[in-house]
């Protein structure tokens, strides 16, 4: 179960993973379905969805229906249709002004409740889940409802994609959402007197994963545990890190319909056409030689794009060009737009969510930047390696697990794929300078590009690890 699933609804990597992991598991023969809310974008994308069950109103929860339709790579979608909760303009979590929906507890409480129902003996479908795989805080109450359900019931696996979003609400809501009074305690769903969806999951889930091995260690520390480190350290035997894979068909420079010119490891010189096209479409000066730095990112403090703002003026003097696409915090958006206005032709910024441009930047940039403060996994650094656009990344989480820093040794043994730095803006600048100097050494650069392009970022081995975990916890 998931609050987003690409291409139907996506705000970040969770949307990508919620489509590509089920597809990979289905290829391994897992009989699975994806449960997600019936937002308007989902309902319009699958008009052929058929009713499978009606769920009556219950306390604060309005009546809802479960619809079924074919989803990514043929994996069935179970769409939770509930017009008063999900059918509105705006995003999945926020309104058009960027404010959280005031009834998010109810919206995602219902999603969690129905997921638990699908894994319980009372399941209204002719199919019952043995494992309910929950993703991020929006699904956090499902392990609680399951823990208190009559047996037989499904096991719960909770995957932490982003521990900094926790779903914290007024304590009174615990009653409204039908949580057993016994669960509202520090040994349960309570977090400093409030109801916390994430904490609920971390307490009740049968097993937990996060999306890279390094991040599984990081979240047990005070620095990156966002208040949950104590509980996670206590439950460390039930926690593991499984690196995300990517959809290697959707993100394939040799077959990508969204880029100006397709290329592969043997036709790398053709990549320049994508750079020219990106320079033209983002109104950057046409210049084949200048290194073009690309960013595609949610504009949240997590992503460290503010570090780039601090050094942007120095960067263009290297010289370099910068192409940024993102959406998020108002102040950062304004700062980026001001930079672009101050440096026309050298810094280009596009605010908004735009899938084709994201592909265009991956293919057209020379170097991809991800200076994240923390990064549970990160997908763009994998996309960029596959597109021959070596990334500059901060030494954290999944970035550490998926990028090998350039050095004479890693170049010699063919493992170097990018540039890893630790620290703040000055260190980011030094890493970009390092990348730009290698960029000028053409044959070395080609080697670096080829190393990244030939790496296997597919789901195969990680999907097998999920399957092994499902088997370990499944109840019959
Ligand atoms: P996160 O989930 O933390 O945002 P990831 O690197 O895991 O980070 O995934 C981000 C995904 O969202 C990628 O597929 C990326 O291309 C996409 N993305 C982020 N911002 C935008 C945007 N403004 N327009 C298009 N795609 C975006
Ligand atoms: C989150 C994380 C990101 C991860 C994605 C998919 O949004 O911020 O690092 O790649 O989820 O798991």
Short mmCIF file of C-alpha atoms in Angstrom, two decimals, residues 2-3 23 52 54 121 158 162 176 178 189 277 299 315 382:
data_model
loop_
_atom_site.label_atom_id
_atom_site.label_comp_id
_atom_site.label_asym_id
_atom_site.label_seq_id
_atom_site.Cartn_x
_atom_site.Cartn_y
_atom_site.Cartn_z
CA UNK A 2 1.25 3.44 -0.84
CA UNK A 3 0.14 7.07 -0.93
CA UNK A 23 6.57 -4.80 -11.17
CA UNK A 52 -14.78 -4.97 -5.98
CA UNK A 54 -18.22 -1.47 -0.68
CA UNK A 121 -10.07 -12.52 7.87
CA UNK A 158 6.94 -0.99 6.97
CA UNK A 162 11.64 9.47 4.50
CA UNK A 176 -11.70 9.14 16.17
CA UNK A 178 -10.72 3.82 16.08
CA UNK A 189 1.29 5.23 18.88
CA UNK A 277 18.61 20.93 -26.81
CA UNK A 299 13.13 21.98 -3.02
CA UNK A 315 30.51 28.26 -10.10
CA UNK A 382 21.29 6.37 -10.33
#
